[in-house]
One Martini backbone bead per residue (centre of mass of N, CA, C, O) as a GRO file, in nm:
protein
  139
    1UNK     BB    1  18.254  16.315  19.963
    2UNK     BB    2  18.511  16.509  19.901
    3UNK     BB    3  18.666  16.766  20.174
    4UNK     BB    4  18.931  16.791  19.983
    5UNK     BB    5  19.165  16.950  19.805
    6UNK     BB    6  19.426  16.924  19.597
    7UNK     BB    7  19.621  16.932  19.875
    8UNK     BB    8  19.479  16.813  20.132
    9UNK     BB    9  19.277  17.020  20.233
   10UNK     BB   10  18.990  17.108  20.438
   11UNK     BB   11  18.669  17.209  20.228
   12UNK     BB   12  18.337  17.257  20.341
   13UNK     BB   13  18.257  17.500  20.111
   14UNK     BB   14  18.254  17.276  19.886
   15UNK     BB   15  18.156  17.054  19.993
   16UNK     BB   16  17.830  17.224  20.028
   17UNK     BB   17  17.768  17.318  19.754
   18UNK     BB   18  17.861  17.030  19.578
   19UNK     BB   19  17.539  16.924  19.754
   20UNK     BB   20  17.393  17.090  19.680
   21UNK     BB   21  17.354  17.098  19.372
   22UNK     BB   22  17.242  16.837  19.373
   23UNK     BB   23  16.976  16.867  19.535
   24UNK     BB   24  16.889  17.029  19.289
   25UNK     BB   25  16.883  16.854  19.075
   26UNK     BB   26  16.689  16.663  19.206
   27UNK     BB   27  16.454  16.838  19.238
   28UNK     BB   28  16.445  16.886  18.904
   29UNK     BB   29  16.421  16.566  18.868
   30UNK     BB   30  16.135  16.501  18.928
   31UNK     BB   31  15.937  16.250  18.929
   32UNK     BB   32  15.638  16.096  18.850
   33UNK     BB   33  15.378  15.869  18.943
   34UNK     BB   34  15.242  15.658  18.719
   35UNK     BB   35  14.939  15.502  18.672
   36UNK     BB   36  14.850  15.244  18.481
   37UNK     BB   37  14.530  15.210  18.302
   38UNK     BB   38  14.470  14.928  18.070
   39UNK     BB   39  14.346  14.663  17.893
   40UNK     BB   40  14.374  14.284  17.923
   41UNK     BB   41  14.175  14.126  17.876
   42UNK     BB   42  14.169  13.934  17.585
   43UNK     BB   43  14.384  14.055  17.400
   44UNK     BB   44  14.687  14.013  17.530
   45UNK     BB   45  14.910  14.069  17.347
   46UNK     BB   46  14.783  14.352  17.270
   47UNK     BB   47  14.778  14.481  17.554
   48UNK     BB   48  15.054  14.481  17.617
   49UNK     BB   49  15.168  14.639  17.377
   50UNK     BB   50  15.030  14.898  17.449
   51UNK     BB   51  15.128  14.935  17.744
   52UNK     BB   52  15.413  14.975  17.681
   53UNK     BB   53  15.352  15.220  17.487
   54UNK     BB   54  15.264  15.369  17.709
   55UNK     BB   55  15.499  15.355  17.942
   56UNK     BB   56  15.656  15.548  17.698
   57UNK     BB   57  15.500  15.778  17.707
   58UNK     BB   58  15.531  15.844  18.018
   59UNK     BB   59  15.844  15.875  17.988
   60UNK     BB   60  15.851  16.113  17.795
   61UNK     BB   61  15.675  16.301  17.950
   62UNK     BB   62  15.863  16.251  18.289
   63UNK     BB   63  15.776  16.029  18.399
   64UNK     BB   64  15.640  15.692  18.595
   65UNK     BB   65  15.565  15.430  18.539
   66UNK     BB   66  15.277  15.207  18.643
   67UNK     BB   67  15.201  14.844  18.542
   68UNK     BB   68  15.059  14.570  18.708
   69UNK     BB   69  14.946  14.427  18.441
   70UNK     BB   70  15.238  14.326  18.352
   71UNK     BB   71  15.336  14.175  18.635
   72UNK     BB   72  15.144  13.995  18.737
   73UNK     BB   73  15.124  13.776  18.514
   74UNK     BB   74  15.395  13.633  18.535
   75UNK     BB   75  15.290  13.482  18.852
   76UNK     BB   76  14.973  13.478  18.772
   77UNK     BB   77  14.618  13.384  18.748
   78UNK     BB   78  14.396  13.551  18.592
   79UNK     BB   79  14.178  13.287  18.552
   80UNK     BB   80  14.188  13.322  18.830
   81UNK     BB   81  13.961  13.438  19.107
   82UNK     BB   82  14.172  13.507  19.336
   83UNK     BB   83  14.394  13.639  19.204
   84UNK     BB   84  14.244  13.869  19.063
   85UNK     BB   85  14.175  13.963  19.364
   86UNK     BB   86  14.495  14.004  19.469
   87UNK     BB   87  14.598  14.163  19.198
   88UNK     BB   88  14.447  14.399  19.289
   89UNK     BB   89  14.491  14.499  19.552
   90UNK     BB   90  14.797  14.548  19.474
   91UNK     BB   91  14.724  14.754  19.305
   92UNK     BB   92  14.576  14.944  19.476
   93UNK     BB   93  14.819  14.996  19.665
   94UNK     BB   94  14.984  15.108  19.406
   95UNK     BB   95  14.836  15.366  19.362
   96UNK     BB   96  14.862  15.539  19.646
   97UNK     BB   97  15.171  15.582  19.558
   98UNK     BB   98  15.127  15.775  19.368
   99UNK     BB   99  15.006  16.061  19.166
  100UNK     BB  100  14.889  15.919  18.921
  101UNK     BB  101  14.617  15.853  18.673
  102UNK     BB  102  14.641  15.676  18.359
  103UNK     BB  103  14.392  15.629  18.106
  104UNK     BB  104  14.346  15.374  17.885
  105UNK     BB  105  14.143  15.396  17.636
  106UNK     BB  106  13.790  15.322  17.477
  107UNK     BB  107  13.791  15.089  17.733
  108UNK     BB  108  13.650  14.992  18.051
  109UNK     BB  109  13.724  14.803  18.256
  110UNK     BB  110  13.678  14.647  18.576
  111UNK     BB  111  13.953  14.694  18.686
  112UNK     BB  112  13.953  15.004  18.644
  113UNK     BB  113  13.709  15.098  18.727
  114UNK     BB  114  13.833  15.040  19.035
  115UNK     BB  115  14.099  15.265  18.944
  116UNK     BB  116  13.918  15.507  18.943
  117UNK     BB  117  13.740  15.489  19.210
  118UNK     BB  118  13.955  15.530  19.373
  119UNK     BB  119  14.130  15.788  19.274
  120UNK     BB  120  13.905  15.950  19.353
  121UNK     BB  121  13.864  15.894  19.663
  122UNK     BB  122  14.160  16.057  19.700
  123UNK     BB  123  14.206  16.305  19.466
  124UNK     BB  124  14.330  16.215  19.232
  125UNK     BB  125  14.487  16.251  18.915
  126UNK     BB  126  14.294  16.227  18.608
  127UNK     BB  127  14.409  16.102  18.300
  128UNK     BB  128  14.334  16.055  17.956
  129UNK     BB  129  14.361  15.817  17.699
  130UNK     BB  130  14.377  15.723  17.369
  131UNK     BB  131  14.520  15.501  17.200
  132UNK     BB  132  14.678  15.760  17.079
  133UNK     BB  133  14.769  15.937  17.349
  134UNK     BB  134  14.513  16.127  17.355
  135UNK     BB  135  14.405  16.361  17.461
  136UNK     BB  136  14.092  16.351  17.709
  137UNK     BB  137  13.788  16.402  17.880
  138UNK     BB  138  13.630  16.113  17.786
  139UNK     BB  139  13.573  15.745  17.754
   0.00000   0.00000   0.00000
């Protein structure tokens, strides 16, 4: 940031001031990062679909989605179960690193029942929501 006024000489409380009011938008917009959790195995084609939705929702809310159901198979072979499991690895490790947990869908996988049991033991705050991102109590 230029510290210096209209005429070119130092002004460092004005360039002091317009560096706190940065700092506070920058804190006025933090967003949460919210780890996406819904079903993938199954109809892929139709539950990435859905996921995007999700992350689209996610995004409305005011959070940050995370997703690695859509990332980790562009790369990795789910039908391979040692990939399948070191890209479950790196989901949880990236789980801990959120704010919370939003599981969506009326069917809860294999592998989200592990991300949902993760981020219980962490005391992690979990959100639920019906396949039409209605929040609900229990899925």
């Amino acid at each position: 940031m230029n510290n210096k006024n209209a005429e070119g000489y130092p002004d460092p409380t004005a360039t002091t001031a317009l560096e706190n009011v940065a700092r506070a938008e920058d804190a006025r917009v933090h967003r949460p990062v919210v780890y996406v959790a819904s079903p993938y195995a199954g109809d892929t084609a139709e539950n990435i679909s859905r996921a995007r939705e999700y992350c689209r929702f996610v995004v409305n809310k005011g959070a940050i989605p995370l997703a690695p159901h859509l990332l980790y198979p562009q790369f990795m072979d789910d039908s391979d179960e040692d990939q399948r499991i070191l890209g479950l690895r790196f989901a949880i490790s990236l789980l801990y690193r959120c704010d919370e947990l939003w599981v969506f869908g009326e069917k809860v996988s294999t592998g989200m029942a592990k991300e949902i049991e993760k981020a219980e033991k962490r005391g992690m705050r979990i959100r639920r929501f019906n396949s039409k991102c209605e929040e609900v109590k229990a899925i």
